[in-house]
CSV table of C-alpha atoms in Angstrom, one decimal:
chain,number,residue,atom,x,y,z
A,1,SER,CA,0.0,0.0,0.0
A,2,VAL,CA,1.3,3.4,-0.9
A,3,VAL,CA,-0.1,6.5,0.7
A,4,PHE,CA,0.5,10.2,-0.1
A,5,PHE,CA,-0.5,12.9,2.4
A,6,SER,CA,0.1,16.6,2.7
A,7,SER,CA,-0.5,17.2,6.4
A,8,LEU,CA,-0.1,15.3,9.7
A,9,PHE,CA,-3.9,15.6,10.3
A,10,VAL,CA,-4.7,14.1,6.9
A,11,PHE,CA,-2.3,11.3,7.6
A,12,ILE,CA,-3.8,10.6,11.0
A,13,LEU,CA,-7.3,10.4,9.4
A,14,TYR,CA,-6.0,8.0,6.8
A,15,PHE,CA,-4.1,5.9,9.2
A,16,THR,CA,-7.1,5.6,11.5
A,17,TYR,CA,-9.1,4.3,8.5
A,18,LEU,CA,-6.3,1.9,7.6
A,19,PHE,CA,-6.2,0.6,11.1
A,20,LEU,CA,-9.9,0.0,11.2
A,21,VAL,CA,-9.8,-1.9,7.9
A,22,LEU,CA,-7.0,-4.2,9.2
A,23,LYS,CA,-8.8,-4.6,12.5
A,24,GLN,CA,-12.0,-5.8,10.7
A,25,ALA,CA,-10.0,-8.1,8.5
A,26,SER,CA,-8.2,-9.6,11.5
A,27,LEU,CA,-11.5,-10.4,13.2
A,28,ARG,CA,-12.7,-12.4,10.2
A,29,HIS,CA,-9.5,-13.9,8.8
A,30,ASP,CA,-6.2,-15.3,10.2
A,31,LEU,CA,-3.6,-12.7,9.2
A,32,ARG,CA,-0.6,-14.3,10.9
A,33,ASN,CA,1.1,-15.1,7.6
A,34,VAL,CA,0.1,-11.9,5.8
A,35,THR,CA,2.7,-9.2,5.1
A,36,VAL,CA,1.5,-5.6,4.8
A,37,ASP,CA,4.0,-3.1,3.4
A,38,ILE,CA,2.9,0.4,3.9
A,39,GLU,CA,4.9,3.2,2.2
A,40,ILE,CA,3.8,6.7,3.2
A,41,TYR,CA,4.9,9.7,1.2
A,42,THR,CA,4.4,13.3,2.2
A,43,ASP,CA,5.3,16.7,0.8
A,44,SER,CA,5.0,18.1,4.4
A,45,SER,CA,8.4,18.7,5.8
A,46,TYR,CA,6.8,19.2,9.2
A,47,ALA,CA,5.1,15.7,9.2
A,48,TRP,CA,8.1,14.0,7.6
A,49,ASN,CA,10.5,15.4,10.2
A,50,LEU,CA,8.3,14.0,13.0
A,51,LEU,CA,7.7,10.6,11.5
A,52,LYS,CA,10.7,9.7,9.4
A,53,ASN,CA,12.5,7.7,12.1
A,54,SER,CA,10.6,4.5,12.4
A,55,THR,CA,12.7,3.3,15.4
A,56,GLN,CA,12.0,6.5,17.3
A,57,LEU,CA,8.3,6.3,16.4
A,58,LEU,CA,8.1,2.8,17.8
A,59,ASN,CA,9.9,3.8,20.9
A,60,TRP,CA,7.5,6.7,21.5
A,61,GLY,CA,4.6,4.2,21.1
A,62,SER,CA,6.1,1.8,23.7
A,63,HIS,CA,5.3,4.2,26.6
A,64,PRO,CA,2.2,3.0,28.5
A,65,THR,CA,0.7,6.5,29.0
A,66,ILE,CA,0.9,10.0,27.5
A,67,GLU,CA,2.3,11.2,30.8
A,68,GLU,CA,5.3,8.9,30.3
A,69,PHE,CA,5.7,9.9,26.7
A,70,VAL,CA,8.9,12.0,26.1
A,71,TYR,CA,9.5,13.5,22.7
A,72,ASP,CA,13.2,13.2,21.8
A,73,GLY,CA,13.0,13.7,18.0
A,74,ASP,CA,15.1,15.8,15.7
A,75,TYR,CA,12.4,18.5,15.2
A,76,PRO,CA,12.1,21.2,17.8
A,77,ILE,CA,10.0,20.1,20.8
A,78,GLY,CA,7.6,23.0,20.3
A,79,PHE,CA,6.4,21.5,17.1
A,80,ALA,CA,5.7,18.1,18.5
A,81,ASN,CA,2.1,18.0,19.5
A,82,ARG,CA,1.9,15.2,22.2
A,83,ASP,CA,-1.8,14.9,21.9
A,84,LEU,CA,-1.4,13.8,18.2
A,85,LEU,CA,2.0,12.2,18.2
A,86,TYR,CA,1.5,9.9,21.2
A,87,PRO,CA,-1.7,8.2,20.1
A,88,LEU,CA,-0.4,7.9,16.5
A,89,SER,CA,2.9,6.3,17.7
A,90,LYS,CA,1.0,4.1,20.1
A,91,THR,CA,-1.2,2.8,17.3
A,92,ILE,CA,1.8,2.2,15.0
A,93,HIS,CA,3.7,0.5,17.8
A,94,GLY,CA,0.7,-1.8,18.4
A,95,MET,CA,0.3,-2.6,14.8
A,96,VAL,CA,3.9,-3.4,14.1
A,97,ARG,CA,4.5,-5.3,17.3
A,98,ASN,CA,1.1,-7.0,17.2
A,99,THR,CA,0.2,-5.9,20.8
A,100,ILE,CA,-3.3,-4.5,20.1
A,101,VAL,CA,-6.0,-5.8,22.4
A,102,THR,CA,-9.7,-5.1,21.8
A,103,ARG,CA,-12.0,-4.0,24.6
A,104,ASP,CA,-13.1,-7.5,25.3
A,105,GLY,CA,-9.5,-8.6,25.7
A,106,THR,CA,-9.0,-10.3,22.3
A,107,LYS,CA,-5.5,-9.9,21.0
A,108,LEU,CA,-5.5,-8.8,17.3
A,109,CYS,CA,-3.1,-10.3,14.9
A,110,LEU,CA,-2.8,-7.8,12.0
A,111,GLY,CA,-0.1,-9.7,10.1
A,112,ASN,CA,3.5,-8.7,9.6
A,113,ILE,CA,3.3,-4.9,9.1
A,114,HIS,CA,6.1,-2.8,7.8
A,115,ILE,CA,5.7,1.0,7.7
A,116,SER,CA,8.1,3.4,6.1
A,117,PHE,CA,7.9,7.2,5.7
A,118,ARG,CA,9.5,9.1,2.8
A,119,HIS,CA,9.4,12.7,1.7
A,120,SER,CA,8.0,13.1,-1.8
A,121,GLY,CA,11.0,15.2,-2.7
A,122,GLU,CA,13.2,12.1,-2.3
A,123,VAL,CA,11.2,10.2,-4.8
A,124,VAL,CA,11.1,13.1,-7.4
A,125,TYR,CA,14.9,13.6,-6.9
A,126,ASP,CA,15.6,9.9,-7.4
A,127,ILE,CA,13.6,9.9,-10.7
A,128,VAL,CA,14.4,13.1,-12.4
A,129,PRO,CA,17.6,15.1,-12.9
A,130,GLY,CA,18.4,17.9,-10.4
A,131,ASP,CA,17.8,20.8,-12.9
A,132,TYR,CA,14.3,19.5,-13.6
A,133,THR,CA,13.6,19.3,-9.9
A,134,ARG,CA,14.7,22.9,-9.3
A,135,ARG,CA,12.4,24.1,-12.1
A,136,LEU,CA,9.5,22.1,-10.6
A,137,ASN,CA,10.1,23.8,-7.2
A,138,SER,CA,10.4,27.2,-8.9
A,139,TYR,CA,7.1,26.7,-10.7
A,140,ALA,CA,5.4,25.5,-7.5
A,141,LYS,CA,6.6,28.5,-5.6
A,142,LYS,CA,5.3,30.9,-8.3
A,143,ALA,CA,2.0,29.1,-8.3
A,144,ALA,CA,1.8,29.4,-4.5
A,145,ILE,CA,2.6,33.1,-4.6
A,146,TRP,CA,0.0,33.6,-7.4
A,147,GLN,CA,-2.6,31.8,-5.4
A,148,PHE,CA,-1.8,33.8,-2.2
A,149,LYS,CA,-2.0,37.1,-4.1
A,150,LYS,CA,-5.3,36.0,-5.7
A,151,THR,CA,-6.9,35.3,-2.3
A,152,GLN,CA,-5.7,38.6,-0.9
A,153,ILE,CA,-7.5,40.5,-3.7
A,154,ALA,CA,-10.8,38.5,-3.3
């Protein structure tokens, strides 16, 4: 599964949906031998800087409560919203480590889940020469400025 998102909030919505789909599937089918590879791409540097280190993300999710959660990422601590980051990392940790338990005490087996985060700029840079990438960024910047000025007039 390949996912592209532009903001942390959109990612959280999508990830919640993905989790619910996997949860429903695990209640109906034996997923122990199923491998789910999830590649998540974003053009949001904010979201990517928070989520790019999978090991760190799993460590954050290993804390039993939000009070014990300590953000130790590369991004400035002021940008790390604990109310969003902790539940997200807790869910990812549970999915990857197969430690999710339902309200009635049933342990869910969601399969062998692998999650990786990439910035869309990495993919574009891998595919096209650098000059082309710089022109794309230039055009994107011009379009953003044009859109901003357009909304200021309206």
